[in-house]
mmCIF file of C-alpha atoms in Angstrom:
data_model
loop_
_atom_site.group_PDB
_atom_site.id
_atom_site.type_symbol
_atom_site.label_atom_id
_atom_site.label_comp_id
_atom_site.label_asym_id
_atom_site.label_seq_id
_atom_site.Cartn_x
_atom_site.Cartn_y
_atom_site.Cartn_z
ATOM 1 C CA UNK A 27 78.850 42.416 48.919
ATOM 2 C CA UNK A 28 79.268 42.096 45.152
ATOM 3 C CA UNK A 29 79.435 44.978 42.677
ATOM 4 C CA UNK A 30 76.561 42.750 40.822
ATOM 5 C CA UNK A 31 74.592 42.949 44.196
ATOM 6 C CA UNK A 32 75.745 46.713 44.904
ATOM 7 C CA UNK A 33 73.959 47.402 40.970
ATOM 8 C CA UNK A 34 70.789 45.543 41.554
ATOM 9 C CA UNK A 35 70.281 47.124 44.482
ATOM 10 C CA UNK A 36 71.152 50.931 43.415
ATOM 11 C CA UNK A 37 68.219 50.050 40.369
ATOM 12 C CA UNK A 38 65.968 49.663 43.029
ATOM 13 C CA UNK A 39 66.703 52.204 45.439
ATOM 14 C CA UNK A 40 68.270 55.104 43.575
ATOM 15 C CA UNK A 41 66.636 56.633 40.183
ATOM 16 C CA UNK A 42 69.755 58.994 39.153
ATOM 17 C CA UNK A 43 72.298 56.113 39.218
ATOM 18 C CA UNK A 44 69.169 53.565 37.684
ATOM 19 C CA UNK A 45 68.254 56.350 34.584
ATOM 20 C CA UNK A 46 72.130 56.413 33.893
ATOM 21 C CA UNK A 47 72.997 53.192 33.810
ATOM 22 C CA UNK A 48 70.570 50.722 32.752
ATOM 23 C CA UNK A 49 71.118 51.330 28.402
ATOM 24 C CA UNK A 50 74.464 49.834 29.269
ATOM 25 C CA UNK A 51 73.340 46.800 31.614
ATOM 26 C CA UNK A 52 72.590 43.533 29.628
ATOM 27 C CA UNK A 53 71.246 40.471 31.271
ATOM 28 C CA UNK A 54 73.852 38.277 29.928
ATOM 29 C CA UNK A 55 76.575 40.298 32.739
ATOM 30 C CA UNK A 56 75.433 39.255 35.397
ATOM 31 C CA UNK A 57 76.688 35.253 35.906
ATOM 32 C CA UNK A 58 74.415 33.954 38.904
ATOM 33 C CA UNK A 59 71.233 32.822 37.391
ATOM 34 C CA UNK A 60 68.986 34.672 40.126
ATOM 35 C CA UNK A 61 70.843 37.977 39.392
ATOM 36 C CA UNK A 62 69.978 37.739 36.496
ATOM 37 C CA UNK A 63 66.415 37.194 36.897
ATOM 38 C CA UNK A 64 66.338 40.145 39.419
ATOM 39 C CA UNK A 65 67.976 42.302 36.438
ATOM 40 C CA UNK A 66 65.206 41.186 33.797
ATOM 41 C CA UNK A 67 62.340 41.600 36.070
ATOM 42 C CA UNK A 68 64.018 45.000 36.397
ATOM 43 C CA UNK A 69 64.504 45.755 33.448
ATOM 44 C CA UNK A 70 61.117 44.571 31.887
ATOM 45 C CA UNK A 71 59.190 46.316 34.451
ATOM 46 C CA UNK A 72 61.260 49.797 33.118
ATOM 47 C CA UNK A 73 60.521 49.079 29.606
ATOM 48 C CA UNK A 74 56.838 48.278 29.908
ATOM 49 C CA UNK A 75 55.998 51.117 32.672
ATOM 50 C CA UNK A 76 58.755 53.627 31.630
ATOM 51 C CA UNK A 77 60.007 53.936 35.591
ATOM 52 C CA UNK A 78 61.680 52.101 38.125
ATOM 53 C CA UNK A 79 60.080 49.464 40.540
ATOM 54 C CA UNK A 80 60.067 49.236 43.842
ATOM 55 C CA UNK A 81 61.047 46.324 45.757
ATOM 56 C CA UNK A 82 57.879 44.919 46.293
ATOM 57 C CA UNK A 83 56.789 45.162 42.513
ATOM 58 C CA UNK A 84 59.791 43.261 41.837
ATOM 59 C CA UNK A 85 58.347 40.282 44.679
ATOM 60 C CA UNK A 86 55.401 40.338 42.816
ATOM 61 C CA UNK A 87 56.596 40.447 39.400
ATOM 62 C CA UNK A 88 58.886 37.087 40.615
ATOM 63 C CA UNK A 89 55.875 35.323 42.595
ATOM 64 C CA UNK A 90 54.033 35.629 38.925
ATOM 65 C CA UNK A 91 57.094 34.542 36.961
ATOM 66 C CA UNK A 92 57.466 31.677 35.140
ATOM 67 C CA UNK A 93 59.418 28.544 34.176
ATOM 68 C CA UNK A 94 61.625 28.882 37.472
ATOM 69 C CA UNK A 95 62.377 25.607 39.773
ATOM 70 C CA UNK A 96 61.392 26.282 43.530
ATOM 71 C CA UNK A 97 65.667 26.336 44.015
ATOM 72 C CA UNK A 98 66.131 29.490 41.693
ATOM 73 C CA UNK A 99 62.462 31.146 42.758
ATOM 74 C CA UNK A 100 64.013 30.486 47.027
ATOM 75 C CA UNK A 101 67.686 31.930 45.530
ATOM 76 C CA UNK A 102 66.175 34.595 43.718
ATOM 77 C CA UNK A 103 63.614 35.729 46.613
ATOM 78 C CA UNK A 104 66.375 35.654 49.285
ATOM 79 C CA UNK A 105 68.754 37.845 46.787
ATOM 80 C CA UNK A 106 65.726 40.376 46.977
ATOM 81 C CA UNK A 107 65.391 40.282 50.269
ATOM 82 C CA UNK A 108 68.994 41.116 50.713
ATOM 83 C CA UNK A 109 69.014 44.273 48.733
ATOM 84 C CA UNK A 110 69.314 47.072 50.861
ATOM 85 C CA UNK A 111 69.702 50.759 50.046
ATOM 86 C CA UNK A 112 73.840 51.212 50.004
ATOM 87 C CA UNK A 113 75.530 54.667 51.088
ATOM 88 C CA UNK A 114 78.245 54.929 48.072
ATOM 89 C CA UNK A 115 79.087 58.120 45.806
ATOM 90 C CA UNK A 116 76.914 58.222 42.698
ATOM 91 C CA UNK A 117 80.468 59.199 40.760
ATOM 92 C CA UNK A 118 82.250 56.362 42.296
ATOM 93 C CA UNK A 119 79.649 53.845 41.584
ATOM 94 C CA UNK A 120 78.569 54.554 37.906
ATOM 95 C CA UNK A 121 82.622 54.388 37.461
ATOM 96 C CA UNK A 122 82.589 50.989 38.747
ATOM 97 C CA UNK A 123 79.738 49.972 37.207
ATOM 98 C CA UNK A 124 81.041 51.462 33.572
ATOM 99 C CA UNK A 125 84.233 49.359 34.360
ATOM 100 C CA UNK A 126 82.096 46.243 35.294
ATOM 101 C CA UNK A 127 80.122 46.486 31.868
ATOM 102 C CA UNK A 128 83.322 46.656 29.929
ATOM 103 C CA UNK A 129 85.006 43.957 31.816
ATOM 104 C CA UNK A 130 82.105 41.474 30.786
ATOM 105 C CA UNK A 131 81.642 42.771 27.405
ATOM 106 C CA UNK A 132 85.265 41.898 26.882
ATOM 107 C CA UNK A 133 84.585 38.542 28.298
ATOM 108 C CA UNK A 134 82.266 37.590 27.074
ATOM 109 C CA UNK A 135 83.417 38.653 23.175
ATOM 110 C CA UNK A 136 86.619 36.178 24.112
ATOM 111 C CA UNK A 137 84.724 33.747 25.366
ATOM 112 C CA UNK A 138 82.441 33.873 21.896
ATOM 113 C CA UNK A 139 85.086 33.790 19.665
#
């Protein structure tokens, strides 16, 4: 398992780790296209309703989103489906999600300029 998969799943299953990390999370981290719609349907549905989704909202929220091909709606859908709640230490995980952030921030500025 991915930390990318490990993050999207701890926004969906565990509210402490979710409320601390999501101001840091950015859309354009996470490199598989279907991650990354699983993070913005996320993080939409936390701006709009102030809380954090469960996994069915999120199935919903994809079924009614558009502009995706029936490939990236399957590949998204079975990348739900595979998020499971994960045993890991909060402290351990927000460390290796901080180090994740800054990892693709610096990428991605070197890859801009």
């Amino acid at each position: 398992m991915s930390i990318e998969r490990v993050i999207l799943s701890n926004l969906l299953h565990n509210d402490e780790y979710a409320r601390k990390v999501i101001p840091f999370l950015k859309s354009e981290y996470f490199q598989d296209y279907s991650e990354r719609v699983v993070f913005d349907l996320v993080d939409d549905y936390v701006k709009k309703y102030n809380e954090f989704p469960s996994l069915t909202a999120i199935a919903i929220e994809l079924t009614e989103k558009e502009g995706l091909n029936d490939q990236a709606f399957e590949s998204t859908k079975n990348i739900l489906s595979s998020l499971e709640k994960t045993e890991v230490k909060l402290d351990w995980l927000i460390d290796n999600t901080e180090k994740w952030c800054q990892d693709k921030a610096l990428y991605l500025g070197i890859m801009k300029s």
